[in-house]
Short mmCIF file of C-alpha atoms and ligand atoms in Angstrom, two decimals:
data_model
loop_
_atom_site.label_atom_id
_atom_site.label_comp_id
_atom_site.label_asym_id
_atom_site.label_seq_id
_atom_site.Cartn_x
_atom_site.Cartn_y
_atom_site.Cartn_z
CA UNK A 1 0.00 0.00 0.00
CA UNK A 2 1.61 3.77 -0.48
CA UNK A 3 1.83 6.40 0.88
CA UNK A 4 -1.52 8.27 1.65
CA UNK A 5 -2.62 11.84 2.33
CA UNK A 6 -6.22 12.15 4.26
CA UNK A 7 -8.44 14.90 5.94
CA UNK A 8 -9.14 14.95 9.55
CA UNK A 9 -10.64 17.84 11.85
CA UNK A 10 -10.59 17.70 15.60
CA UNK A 11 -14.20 18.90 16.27
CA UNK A 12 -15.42 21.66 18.74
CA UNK A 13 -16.57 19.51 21.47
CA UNK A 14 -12.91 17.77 21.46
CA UNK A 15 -11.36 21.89 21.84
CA UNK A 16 -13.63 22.93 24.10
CA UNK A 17 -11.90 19.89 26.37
CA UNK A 18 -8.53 20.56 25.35
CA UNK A 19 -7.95 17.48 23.66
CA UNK A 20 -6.50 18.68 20.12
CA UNK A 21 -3.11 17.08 21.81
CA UNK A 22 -4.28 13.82 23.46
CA UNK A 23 -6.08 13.34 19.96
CA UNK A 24 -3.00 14.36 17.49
CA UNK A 25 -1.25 11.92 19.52
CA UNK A 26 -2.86 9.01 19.01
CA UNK A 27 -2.63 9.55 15.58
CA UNK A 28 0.77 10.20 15.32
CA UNK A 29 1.18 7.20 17.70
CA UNK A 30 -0.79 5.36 14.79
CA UNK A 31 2.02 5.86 12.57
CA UNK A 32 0.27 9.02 10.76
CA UNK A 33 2.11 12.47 9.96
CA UNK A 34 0.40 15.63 10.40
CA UNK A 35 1.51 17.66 7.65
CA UNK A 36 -0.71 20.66 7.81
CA UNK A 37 -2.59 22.07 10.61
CA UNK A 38 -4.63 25.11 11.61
CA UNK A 39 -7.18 25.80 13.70
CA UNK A 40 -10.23 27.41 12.23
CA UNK A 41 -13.86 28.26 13.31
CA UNK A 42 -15.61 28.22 10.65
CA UNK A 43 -18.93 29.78 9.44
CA UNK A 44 -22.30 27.94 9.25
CA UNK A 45 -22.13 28.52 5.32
CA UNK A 46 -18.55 26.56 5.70
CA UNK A 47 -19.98 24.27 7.56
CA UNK A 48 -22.82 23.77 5.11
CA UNK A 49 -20.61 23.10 2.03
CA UNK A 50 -18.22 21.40 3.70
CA UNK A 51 -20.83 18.80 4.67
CA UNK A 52 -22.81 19.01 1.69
CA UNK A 53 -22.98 15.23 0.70
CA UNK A 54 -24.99 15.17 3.98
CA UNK A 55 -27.69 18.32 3.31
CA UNK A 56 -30.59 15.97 3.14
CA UNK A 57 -30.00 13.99 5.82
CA UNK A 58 -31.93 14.97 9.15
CA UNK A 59 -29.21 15.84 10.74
CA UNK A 60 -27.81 17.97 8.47
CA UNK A 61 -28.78 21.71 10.58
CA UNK A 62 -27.61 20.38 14.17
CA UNK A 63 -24.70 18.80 12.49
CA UNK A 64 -24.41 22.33 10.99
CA UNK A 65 -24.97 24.32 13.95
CA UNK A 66 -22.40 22.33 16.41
CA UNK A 67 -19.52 22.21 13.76
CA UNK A 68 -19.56 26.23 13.94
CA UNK A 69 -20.34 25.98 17.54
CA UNK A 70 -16.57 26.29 18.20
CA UNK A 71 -12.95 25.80 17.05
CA UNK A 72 -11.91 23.24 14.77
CA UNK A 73 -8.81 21.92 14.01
CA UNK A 74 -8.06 20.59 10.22
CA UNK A 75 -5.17 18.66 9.30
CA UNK A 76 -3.88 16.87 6.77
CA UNK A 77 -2.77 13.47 7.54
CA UNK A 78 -0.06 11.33 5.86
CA UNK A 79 1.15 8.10 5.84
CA UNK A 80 0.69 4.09 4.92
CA UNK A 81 -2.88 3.29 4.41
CA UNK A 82 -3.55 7.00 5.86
CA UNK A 83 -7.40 6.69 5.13
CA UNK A 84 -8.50 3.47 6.19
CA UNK A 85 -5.98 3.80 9.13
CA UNK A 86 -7.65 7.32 10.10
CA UNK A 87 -11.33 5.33 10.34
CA UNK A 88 -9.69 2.57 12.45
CA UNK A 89 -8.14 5.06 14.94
CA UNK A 90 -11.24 6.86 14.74
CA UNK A 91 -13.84 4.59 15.21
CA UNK A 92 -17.35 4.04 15.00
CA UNK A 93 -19.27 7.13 14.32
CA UNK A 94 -21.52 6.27 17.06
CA UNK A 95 -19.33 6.18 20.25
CA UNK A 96 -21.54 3.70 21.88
CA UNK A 97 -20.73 1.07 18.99
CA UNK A 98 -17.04 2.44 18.96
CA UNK A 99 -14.02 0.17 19.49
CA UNK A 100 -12.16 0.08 22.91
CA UNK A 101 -9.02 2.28 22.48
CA UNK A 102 -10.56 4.32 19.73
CA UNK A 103 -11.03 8.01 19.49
CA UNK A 104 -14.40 8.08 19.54
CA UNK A 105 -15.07 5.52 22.16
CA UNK A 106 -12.39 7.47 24.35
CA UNK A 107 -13.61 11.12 23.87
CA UNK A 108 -17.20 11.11 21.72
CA UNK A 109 -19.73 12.77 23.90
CA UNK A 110 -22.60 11.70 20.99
CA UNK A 111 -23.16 10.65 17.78
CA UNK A 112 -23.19 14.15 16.75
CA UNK A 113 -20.39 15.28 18.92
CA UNK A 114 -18.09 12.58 18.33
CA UNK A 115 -14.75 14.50 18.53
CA UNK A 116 -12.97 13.81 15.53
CA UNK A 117 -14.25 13.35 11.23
CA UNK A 118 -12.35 11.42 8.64
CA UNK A 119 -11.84 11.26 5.08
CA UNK A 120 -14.02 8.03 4.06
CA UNK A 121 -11.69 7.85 0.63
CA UNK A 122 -9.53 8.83 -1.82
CA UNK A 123 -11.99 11.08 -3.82
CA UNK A 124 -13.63 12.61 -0.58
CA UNK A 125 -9.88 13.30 0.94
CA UNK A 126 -8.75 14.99 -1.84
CA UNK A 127 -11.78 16.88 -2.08
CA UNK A 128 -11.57 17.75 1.85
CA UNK A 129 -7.83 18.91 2.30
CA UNK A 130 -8.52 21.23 -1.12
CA UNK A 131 -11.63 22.19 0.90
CA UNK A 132 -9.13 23.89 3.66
CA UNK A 133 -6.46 23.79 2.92
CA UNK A 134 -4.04 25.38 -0.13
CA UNK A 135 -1.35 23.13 -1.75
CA UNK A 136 1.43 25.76 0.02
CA UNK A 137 0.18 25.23 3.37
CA UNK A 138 0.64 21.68 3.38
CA UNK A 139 4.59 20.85 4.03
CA UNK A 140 5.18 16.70 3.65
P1 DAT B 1 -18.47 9.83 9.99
O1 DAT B 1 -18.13 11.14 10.67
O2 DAT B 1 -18.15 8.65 10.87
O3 DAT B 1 -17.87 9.70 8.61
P2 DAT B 1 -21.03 10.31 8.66
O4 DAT B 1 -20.24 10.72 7.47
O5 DAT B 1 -22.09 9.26 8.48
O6 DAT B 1 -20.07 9.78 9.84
O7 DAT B 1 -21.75 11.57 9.32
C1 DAT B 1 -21.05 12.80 9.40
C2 DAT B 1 -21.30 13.40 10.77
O8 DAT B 1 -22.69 13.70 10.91
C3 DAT B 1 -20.99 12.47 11.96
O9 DAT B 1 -19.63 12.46 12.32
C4 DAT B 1 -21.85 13.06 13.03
C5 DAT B 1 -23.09 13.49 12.28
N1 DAT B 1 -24.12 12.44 12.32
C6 DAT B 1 -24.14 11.29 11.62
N2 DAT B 1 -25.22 10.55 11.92
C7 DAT B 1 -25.91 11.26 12.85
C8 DAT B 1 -27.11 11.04 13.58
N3 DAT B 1 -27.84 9.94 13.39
N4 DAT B 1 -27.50 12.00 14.46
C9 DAT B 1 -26.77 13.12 14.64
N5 DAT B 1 -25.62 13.40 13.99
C10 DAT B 1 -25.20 12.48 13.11
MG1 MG B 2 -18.26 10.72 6.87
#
């Protein structure tokens, strides 16, 4: 497998706790590289296009709401098998069916506020890190 690059965002319940470190480490502890990083709070219409794929889900306005509740922080992630490794360190989306030692099964407060997103593949990452990120900012 090469070398990967994949989006992640520590989400405003996880920096209103103070966990952007506890969280960046367990990913770097996973093997992953953070190669960009910034921390951002973004507007509801960021929020909104950001999770478009989502807008007719019935979620989609508290999912909204919370993810410009607060700061963010979104990185770009490399390394082996950096996507499917992200979801595994991640975890369920649902902490209550997340995997012991996971992110989200350590830190998620709720489905909605479940600490930490995810790039779910190739297309989506590379649409996500050109989302927030320019190609300058992003130092491998
Ligand atoms: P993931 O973040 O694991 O990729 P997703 O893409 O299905 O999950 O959903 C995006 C986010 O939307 C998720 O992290 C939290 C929120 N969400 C998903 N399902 C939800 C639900 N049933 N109720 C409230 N928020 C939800
Ligand atoms: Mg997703």
């Amino acid at each position: 497998m090469a070398i990967e690059r994949t989006f992640s965002m520590i989400k405003p319940d996880a920096t209103a706790r103070n966990l952007t470190g506890a969280i960046t480490k367990m990913l770097e502890d996973a093997g992953l590289r953070v190669i960009a990083s910034k921390r951002v709070w973004m507007s509801r219409r960021q929020a909104e296009g950001f999770y478009a794929v989502h807008k007719d889900r019935p979620f989609f306005n508290e999912l909204c709401e919370f993810m410009s509740s607060g700061p963010t922080v979104v990185q770009v992630l490399e390394g082996e098998n950096a996507i499917a490794r992200n979801r595994e360190i991640m975890g369920a989306t649902n902490p209550a069916e997340a995997a012991e030692g996971t992110i989200r099964k350590l830190y998620a407060k709720s489905i909605g506020e479940n600490s930490v997103h995810g790039s779910d593949g190739p297309e989506t990452a590379a649409q996500e890190i050109a989302y927030w990120f320019a190609e300058t900012e992003i130092v491998g």
